[in-house]
Coordinates of C-alpha atoms in Angstrom, one line a residue:
Chain Y
E1 CA 222.2 28.8 65.2
P2 CA 223.2 32.0 67.0
E3 CA 220.5 34.1 68.4
V4 CA 219.9 37.4 70.2
T5 CA 218.9 36.9 73.8
Q6 CA 217.2 39.3 76.2
T7 CA 216.7 39.4 79.9
P8 CA 214.5 39.5 81.8
S9 CA 211.6 38.2 79.8
H10 CA 209.2 40.2 81.9
Q11 CA 209.9 43.2 84.2
V12 CA 207.4 44.8 86.5
T13 CA 208.4 48.2 87.9
Q14 CA 206.7 51.1 89.6
M15 CA 206.3 54.5 88.0
G16 CA 209.4 56.6 88.5
Q17 CA 211.8 53.7 89.0
E18 CA 214.8 53.1 86.8
V19 CA 215.0 49.9 84.7
I20 CA 217.7 48.3 82.7
L21 CA 216.9 45.9 79.9
R22 CA 219.6 43.6 78.8
C23 CA 220.5 42.1 75.5
V24 CA 223.2 39.8 74.3
P25 CA 223.5 40.4 70.5
I26 CA 224.9 37.8 68.2
S27 CA 228.6 37.6 68.9
N28 CA 230.2 39.0 65.7
H29 CA 227.5 41.6 64.9
L30 CA 228.5 45.2 64.8
Y31 CA 225.2 47.1 64.6
F32 CA 222.7 47.1 67.5
Y33 CA 219.1 48.4 67.8
W34 CA 216.3 48.8 70.3
Y35 CA 212.7 48.8 69.2
R36 CA 209.5 48.7 71.3
Q37 CA 205.9 47.6 70.7
I38 CA 203.1 48.9 72.8
L39 CA 200.4 46.3 73.1
G40 CA 198.3 46.2 69.9
Q41 CA 200.4 48.8 68.2
K42 CA 203.2 48.9 65.6
V43 CA 206.8 48.0 66.3
E44 CA 208.6 51.4 66.7
F45 CA 212.3 52.1 66.3
L46 CA 214.1 53.7 69.4
V47 CA 217.8 53.8 68.7
S48 CA 220.6 52.3 66.7
F49 CA 224.2 51.9 68.0
Y50 CA 227.4 51.3 66.1
N51 CA 231.1 51.7 67.0
N52 CA 230.2 52.5 70.6
E53 CA 228.0 55.5 69.7
I54 CA 224.4 56.2 68.8
S55 CA 223.9 56.3 65.1
E56 CA 220.3 57.3 65.0
K57 CA 217.5 57.8 67.4
S58 CA 213.8 58.4 67.2
E59 CA 211.7 61.1 68.9
I60 CA 210.7 58.5 71.5
F61 CA 214.3 58.1 72.6
D62 CA 214.4 61.2 74.8
D63 CA 216.6 62.1 77.8
Q64 CA 215.0 59.4 79.9
F65 CA 216.5 56.7 77.7
S66 CA 220.1 55.7 77.3
V67 CA 222.0 52.8 75.8
E68 CA 225.3 51.3 76.6
R69 CA 227.6 48.4 75.5
P70 CA 229.4 47.9 78.8
D71 CA 231.5 45.0 77.6
G72 CA 232.0 43.0 74.5
S73 CA 228.8 41.1 74.8
N74 CA 226.0 43.0 76.4
F75 CA 223.9 45.9 75.1
T76 CA 221.6 47.6 77.5
L77 CA 218.7 50.0 77.4
K78 CA 218.1 52.1 80.5
I79 CA 215.0 54.0 81.3
R80 CA 215.7 56.5 84.1
S81 CA 212.3 57.3 85.4
T82 CA 209.6 55.0 84.0
K83 CA 206.2 56.2 83.1
L84 CA 203.0 54.3 82.6
E85 CA 203.3 54.8 78.9
D86 CA 206.6 53.1 78.8
S87 CA 204.8 49.8 79.3
A88 CA 205.6 47.8 76.1
M89 CA 207.6 44.9 74.6
Y90 CA 211.1 46.0 74.1
F91 CA 213.0 44.2 71.3
C92 CA 216.8 44.2 70.8
A93 CA 218.2 43.5 67.4
S94 CA 221.6 43.2 65.9
T95 CA 223.2 42.7 62.5
L96 CA 226.5 42.3 60.8
S97 CA 225.5 43.0 57.2
I98 CA 223.3 46.2 57.7
Y99 CA 220.7 44.4 55.6
E100 CA 218.8 41.9 57.7
Q101 CA 218.3 42.6 61.5
Y102 CA 218.0 39.7 63.9
F103 CA 215.6 40.3 66.8
G104 CA 215.6 38.9 70.2
P105 CA 212.4 37.5 71.9
G106 CA 211.7 40.7 73.8
T107 CA 211.3 42.0 77.3
R108 CA 207.8 42.8 78.4
L109 CA 208.0 45.9 80.6
T110 CA 205.0 46.6 82.8
V111 CA 205.0 49.9 84.7
T112 CA 202.5 50.2 87.5
Chain F
D1 CA 211.2 56.0 53.2
A2 CA 208.4 55.1 50.8
K3 CA 205.0 54.3 52.2
T4 CA 203.7 50.8 51.8
T5 CA 200.1 49.5 51.6
Q6 CA 199.2 45.9 52.6
P7 CA 195.9 44.2 53.1
P8 CA 195.2 44.0 56.8
S9 CA 194.5 40.2 56.8
M10 CA 194.5 37.1 54.5
D11 CA 193.8 33.5 54.9
C12 CA 195.6 30.6 53.3
A13 CA 195.0 26.9 53.3
E14 CA 197.8 24.7 54.8
G15 CA 200.0 23.3 52.1
R16 CA 199.0 26.0 49.5
A17 CA 201.1 28.9 48.4
A18 CA 200.5 32.1 50.3
N19 CA 200.9 35.2 48.1
L20 CA 201.1 38.4 50.2
P21 CA 200.9 41.7 48.2
C22 CA 202.5 45.0 48.9
N23 CA 202.1 48.3 47.2
H24 CA 204.9 50.8 47.3
S25 CA 204.1 53.1 44.4
T26 CA 206.3 56.0 45.6
I27 CA 209.4 53.8 45.9
S28 CA 212.6 55.5 44.7
G29 CA 215.6 54.0 42.9
N30 CA 217.8 53.5 45.9
E31 CA 215.1 51.9 48.1
Y32 CA 215.0 48.2 48.9
V33 CA 212.0 46.1 49.7
Y34 CA 212.2 44.1 52.9
W35 CA 209.9 41.5 54.3
Y36 CA 209.7 40.6 58.0
R37 CA 207.2 38.6 60.0
Q38 CA 206.1 38.6 63.6
I39 CA 204.7 35.4 65.1
H40 CA 202.4 36.2 68.1
S41 CA 204.4 39.0 69.8
Q42 CA 207.7 37.4 69.3
G43 CA 210.5 39.5 67.9
P44 CA 210.2 40.2 64.2
Q45 CA 212.0 37.8 61.9
Y46 CA 213.7 38.7 58.7
I47 CA 212.5 36.9 55.7
I48 CA 213.9 38.4 52.5
H49 CA 214.9 41.6 50.7
G50 CA 215.4 42.8 47.2
L51 CA 216.1 45.8 45.1
K52 CA 214.7 45.1 41.6
N53 CA 215.4 41.5 40.8
N54 CA 213.3 38.6 42.1
E55 CA 214.8 36.9 45.0
T56 CA 214.4 33.4 46.6
N57 CA 215.7 31.9 49.8
E58 CA 214.9 28.9 51.9
M59 CA 211.9 30.7 53.5
A60 CA 210.2 32.5 50.6
S61 CA 210.3 34.2 47.2
L62 CA 210.1 37.9 46.5
I63 CA 208.6 39.0 43.2
I64 CA 209.1 42.7 42.4
T65 CA 207.3 44.2 39.5
E66 CA 209.3 45.8 36.7
D67 CA 208.3 49.3 37.7
R68 CA 209.0 48.4 41.3
K69 CA 205.7 49.9 42.5
S70 CA 204.6 46.6 44.0
S71 CA 205.9 43.3 45.2
T72 CA 204.6 39.9 46.3
L73 CA 206.0 37.7 49.0
I74 CA 205.4 34.0 48.2
L75 CA 205.4 31.3 50.9
P76 CA 205.4 28.3 48.6
H77 CA 203.8 25.7 50.9
A78 CA 202.3 27.5 53.9
T79 CA 202.2 25.6 57.2
L80 CA 200.3 26.5 60.4
R81 CA 203.6 27.8 61.8
D82 CA 203.5 30.5 59.1
T83 CA 200.6 32.2 60.8
A84 CA 202.0 35.6 61.6
V85 CA 201.8 39.3 60.8
Y86 CA 203.9 40.0 57.7
Y87 CA 205.5 43.4 57.2
C88 CA 206.6 44.9 53.9
I89 CA 209.1 47.6 54.5
V90 CA 210.7 49.9 52.0
R91 CA 214.0 51.2 53.1
V92 CA 216.7 53.4 51.6
T93 CA 220.1 52.0 50.8
P94 CA 221.2 50.7 54.2
Y95 CA 223.8 52.5 56.4
A96 CA 224.9 51.8 59.9
G97 CA 222.1 53.3 61.8
N98 CA 219.4 52.4 59.3
M99 CA 216.2 51.7 61.2
L100 CA 213.2 49.7 60.1
T101 CA 209.9 51.4 60.0
F102 CA 207.1 48.9 60.6
G103 CA 203.5 49.5 59.4
G104 CA 200.5 47.5 60.2
G105 CA 201.4 44.5 58.1
T106 CA 199.2 41.7 56.9
R107 CA 197.9 39.2 59.4
L108 CA 198.2 35.8 57.6
M109 CA 196.1 33.0 59.0
V110 CA 197.0 29.6 57.7
K111 CA 194.1 27.2 58.2
P112 CA 194.1 23.4 58.2

């Protein structure tokens, strides 16, 4: 069964460094999303992406964040200058039907 | 999106039906009810959604009251692998960028 994959599974970075989190959505899906979950807290929406542009973004998704679909398969989330509070699990999701979203296993980002 | 209220935790015996309630008394006519679950910090997993009719799939059944102010997710024969946090989400008619707003959910513990 097709699934969303994410790499790396765990990323450790120093405060102020740039990180890129990578996702490979399900191949025929058209809508892509990033969410994050700080340890012990709720899953929070960051951004949605459709037709090569951002559809919607939350207040969390400020100028430090960007998304890109550099080719036909990858979907990336870049954090330009990481802060301690960016430490979280980051989940990528994709969908074809705009009803159910299929989530990846997540990347644990630790900022030290 | 309408606010949802779920009990923070529930227990269920293995092999028995798990009935997870959700209150969404402020739901409006164009809002769907979705259920997702998250198994131990994995990515959330779509279970089922509905508008006003009861729905069933291979994972679960969704019962929506006639006034649509509440719903119940039924796992007919719960297994230990169903131990997870279950999220009831009310969401407007989907569009391309339509995000999911996760609350605290119900932590279901299936016991042997």
